[in-house]
Each structure stands twice: as structure tokens, then as C-alpha cells.
XYZ file of N, CA and C in Angstrom:
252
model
N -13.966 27.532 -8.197
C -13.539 28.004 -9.491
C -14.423 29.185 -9.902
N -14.024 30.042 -10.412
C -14.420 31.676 -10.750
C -15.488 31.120 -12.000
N -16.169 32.648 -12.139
C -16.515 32.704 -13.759
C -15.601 32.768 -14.609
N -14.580 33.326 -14.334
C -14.075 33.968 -15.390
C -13.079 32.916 -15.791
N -12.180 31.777 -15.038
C -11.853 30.499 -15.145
C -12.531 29.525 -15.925
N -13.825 29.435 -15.726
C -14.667 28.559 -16.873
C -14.914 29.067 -17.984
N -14.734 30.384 -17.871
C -14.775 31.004 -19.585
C -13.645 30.611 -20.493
N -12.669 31.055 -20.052
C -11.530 31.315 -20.316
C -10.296 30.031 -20.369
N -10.696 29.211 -19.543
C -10.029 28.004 -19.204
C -8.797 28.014 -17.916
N -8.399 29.109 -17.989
C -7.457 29.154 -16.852
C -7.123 30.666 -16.138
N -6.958 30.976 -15.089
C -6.345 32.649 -14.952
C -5.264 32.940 -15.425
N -4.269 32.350 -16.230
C -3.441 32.503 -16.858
C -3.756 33.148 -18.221
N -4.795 32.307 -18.870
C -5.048 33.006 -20.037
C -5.654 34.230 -20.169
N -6.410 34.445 -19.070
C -6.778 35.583 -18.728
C -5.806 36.710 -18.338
N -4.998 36.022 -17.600
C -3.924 37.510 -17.719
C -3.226 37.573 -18.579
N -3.179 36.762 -19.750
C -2.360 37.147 -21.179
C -3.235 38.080 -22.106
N -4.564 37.894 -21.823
C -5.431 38.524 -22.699
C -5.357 39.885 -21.929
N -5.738 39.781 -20.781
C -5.627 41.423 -19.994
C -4.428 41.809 -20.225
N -3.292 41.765 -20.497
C -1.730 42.123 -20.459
C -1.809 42.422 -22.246
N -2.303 41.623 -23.247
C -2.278 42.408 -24.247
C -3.464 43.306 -24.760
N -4.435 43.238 -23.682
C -5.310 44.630 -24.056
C -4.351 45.775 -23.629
N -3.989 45.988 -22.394
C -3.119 47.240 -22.056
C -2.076 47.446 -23.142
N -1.520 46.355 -23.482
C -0.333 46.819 -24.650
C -1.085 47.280 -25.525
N -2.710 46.818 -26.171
C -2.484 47.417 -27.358
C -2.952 49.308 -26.948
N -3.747 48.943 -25.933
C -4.028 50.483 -25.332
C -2.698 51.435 -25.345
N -2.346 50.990 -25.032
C -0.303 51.428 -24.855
C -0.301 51.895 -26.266
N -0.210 51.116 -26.637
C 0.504 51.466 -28.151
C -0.311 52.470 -29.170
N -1.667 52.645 -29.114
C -2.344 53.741 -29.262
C -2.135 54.867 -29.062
N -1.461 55.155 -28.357
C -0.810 56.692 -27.888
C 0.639 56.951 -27.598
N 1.033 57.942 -28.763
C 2.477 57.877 -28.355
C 2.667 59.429 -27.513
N 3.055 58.997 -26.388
C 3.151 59.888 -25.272
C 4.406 61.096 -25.897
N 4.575 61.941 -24.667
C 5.780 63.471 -25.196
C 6.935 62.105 -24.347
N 6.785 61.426 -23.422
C 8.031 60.769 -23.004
C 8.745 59.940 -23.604
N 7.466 59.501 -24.369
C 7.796 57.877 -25.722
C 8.632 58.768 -26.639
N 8.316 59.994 -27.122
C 8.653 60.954 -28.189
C 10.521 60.957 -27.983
N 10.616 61.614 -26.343
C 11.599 61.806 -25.881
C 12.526 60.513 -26.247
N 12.317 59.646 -25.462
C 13.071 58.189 -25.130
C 13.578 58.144 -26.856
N 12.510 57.761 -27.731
C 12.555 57.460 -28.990
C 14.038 58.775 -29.627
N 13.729 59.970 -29.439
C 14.334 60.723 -30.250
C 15.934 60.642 -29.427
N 16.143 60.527 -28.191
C 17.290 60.118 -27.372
C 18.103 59.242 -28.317
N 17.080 58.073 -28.328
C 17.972 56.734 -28.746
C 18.453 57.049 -29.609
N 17.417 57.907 -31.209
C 17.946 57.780 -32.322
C 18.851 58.423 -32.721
N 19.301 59.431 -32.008
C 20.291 60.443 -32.049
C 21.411 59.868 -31.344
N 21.377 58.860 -30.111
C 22.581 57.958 -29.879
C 22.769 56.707 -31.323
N 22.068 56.646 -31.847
C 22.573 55.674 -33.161
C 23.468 56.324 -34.005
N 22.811 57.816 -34.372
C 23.162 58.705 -35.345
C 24.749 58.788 -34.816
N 25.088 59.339 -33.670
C 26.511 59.425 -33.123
C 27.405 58.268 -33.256
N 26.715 57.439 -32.937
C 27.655 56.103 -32.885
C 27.724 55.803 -34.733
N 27.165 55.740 -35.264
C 27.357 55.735 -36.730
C 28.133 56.947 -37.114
N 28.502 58.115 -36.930
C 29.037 58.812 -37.687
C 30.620 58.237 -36.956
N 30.878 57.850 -35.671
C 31.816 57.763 -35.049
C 32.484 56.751 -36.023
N 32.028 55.829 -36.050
C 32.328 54.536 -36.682
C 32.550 54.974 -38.392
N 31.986 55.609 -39.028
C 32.088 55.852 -39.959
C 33.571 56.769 -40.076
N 33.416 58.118 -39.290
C 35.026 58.141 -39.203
C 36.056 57.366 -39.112
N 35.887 56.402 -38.223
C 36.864 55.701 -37.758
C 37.248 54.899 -38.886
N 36.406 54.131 -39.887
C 36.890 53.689 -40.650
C 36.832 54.271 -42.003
N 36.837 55.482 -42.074
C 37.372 56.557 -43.478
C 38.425 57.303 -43.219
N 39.339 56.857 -41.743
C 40.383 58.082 -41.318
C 41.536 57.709 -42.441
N 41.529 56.621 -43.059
C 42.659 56.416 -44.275
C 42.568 56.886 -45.266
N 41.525 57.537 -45.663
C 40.902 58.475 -46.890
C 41.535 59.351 -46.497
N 42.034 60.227 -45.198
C 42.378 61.822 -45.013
C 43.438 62.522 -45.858
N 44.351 61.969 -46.488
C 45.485 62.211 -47.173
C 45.161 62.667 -48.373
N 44.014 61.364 -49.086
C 43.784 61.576 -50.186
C 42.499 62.563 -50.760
N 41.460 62.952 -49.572
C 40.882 64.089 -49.476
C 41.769 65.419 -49.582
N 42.995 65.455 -48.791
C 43.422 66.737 -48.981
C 43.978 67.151 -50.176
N 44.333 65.653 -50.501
C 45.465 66.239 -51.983
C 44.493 66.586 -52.900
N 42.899 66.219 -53.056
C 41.832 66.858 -54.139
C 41.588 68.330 -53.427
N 41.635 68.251 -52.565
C 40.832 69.625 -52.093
C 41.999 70.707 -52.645
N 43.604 70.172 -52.740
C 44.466 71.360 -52.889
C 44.751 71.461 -54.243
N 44.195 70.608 -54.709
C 44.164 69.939 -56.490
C 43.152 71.418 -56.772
N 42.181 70.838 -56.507
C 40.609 71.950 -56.584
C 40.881 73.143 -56.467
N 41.614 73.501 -55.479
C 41.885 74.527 -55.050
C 43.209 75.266 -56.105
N 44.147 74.467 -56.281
C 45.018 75.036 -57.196
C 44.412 75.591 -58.802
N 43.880 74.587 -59.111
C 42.761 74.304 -60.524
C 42.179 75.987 -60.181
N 40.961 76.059 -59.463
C 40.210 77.337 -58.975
C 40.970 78.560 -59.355
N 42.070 78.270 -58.696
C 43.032 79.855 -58.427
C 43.426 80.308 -59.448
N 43.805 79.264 -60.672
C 44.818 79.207 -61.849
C 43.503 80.115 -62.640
N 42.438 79.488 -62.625
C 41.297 79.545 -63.507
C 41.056 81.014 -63.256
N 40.881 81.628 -61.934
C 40.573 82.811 -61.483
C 41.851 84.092 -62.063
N 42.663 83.500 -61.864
C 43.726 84.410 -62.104
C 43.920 84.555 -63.704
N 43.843 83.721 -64.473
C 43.116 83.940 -65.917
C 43.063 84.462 -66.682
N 41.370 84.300 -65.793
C 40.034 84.835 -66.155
C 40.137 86.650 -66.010
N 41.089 87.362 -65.196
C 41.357 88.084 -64.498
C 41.776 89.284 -66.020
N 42.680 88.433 -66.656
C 43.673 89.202 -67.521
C 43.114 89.457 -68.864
């Protein structure tokens, strides 16, 4: 049986303790690849959320246009007017 077994009680616990020193070492530094990976993902969320978000506002499209030509009529009337 080792030293490091009678300290510790088993080599198991020892490699849980060595396995979360490296993690926390790990986690101390956020690398340009971590940067990468990270900004990848979040920009695949961002897509998949706007997708989905279309998908379920495509029944709004009708009633967007009829304000926009509302707005737009309103605008023109106002401009033409304003004009005289």
C-alpha cells in the first residue's frame, strides 16, 4: 500500500481530488477556443430562436401589413396636406 493510499484512504479518492484540481485549473482560463466553441453555440441558439419565433408569428403577417399600409396611407394624407 502507497503513501498516498494511507493518506487519502483510497486511489480513487485521489483521482477525484486530482481530476478536480485540473478542472478548477481549467476553468481559470478561458482559452481563444473556449471563446470560439462558446460564441458558435450562442449564435446557434440565437438562430434557432429567431426561427421558431417566426414560425410561430407567421399568423401575425396579414395583420402587420394592413398597419404598415394604414401608416403608410395616414403618412401620405398628412404629407400631402401639409403641402398646400
Amino acid at each position: 500500500m502507497s503513501i498516498w493510499s494511507r493518506l487519502w484512504g483510497s486511489e480513487k479518492a485521489l483521482e477525484k481530488g486530482a481530476d478536480a484540481l485540473i478542472k478548477t485549473g481549467d476553468a481559470l482560463f478561458y482559452t481563444a477556443e473556449e471563446k470560439a466553441a462558446d460564441s458558435a453555440e450562442r449564435s446557434a441558439r440565437v438562430r434557432e430562436f429567431l426561427l421558431q419565433w417566426i414560425k410561430s408569428t407567421s399568423g401575425q403577417n396579414i395583420a402587420r401589413r394592413l398597419i404598415a399600409l394604414s401608416f403608410t396611407g395616414v403618412y401620405q394624407a398628412w404629407h400631402l396636406a401639409s403641402k398646400t
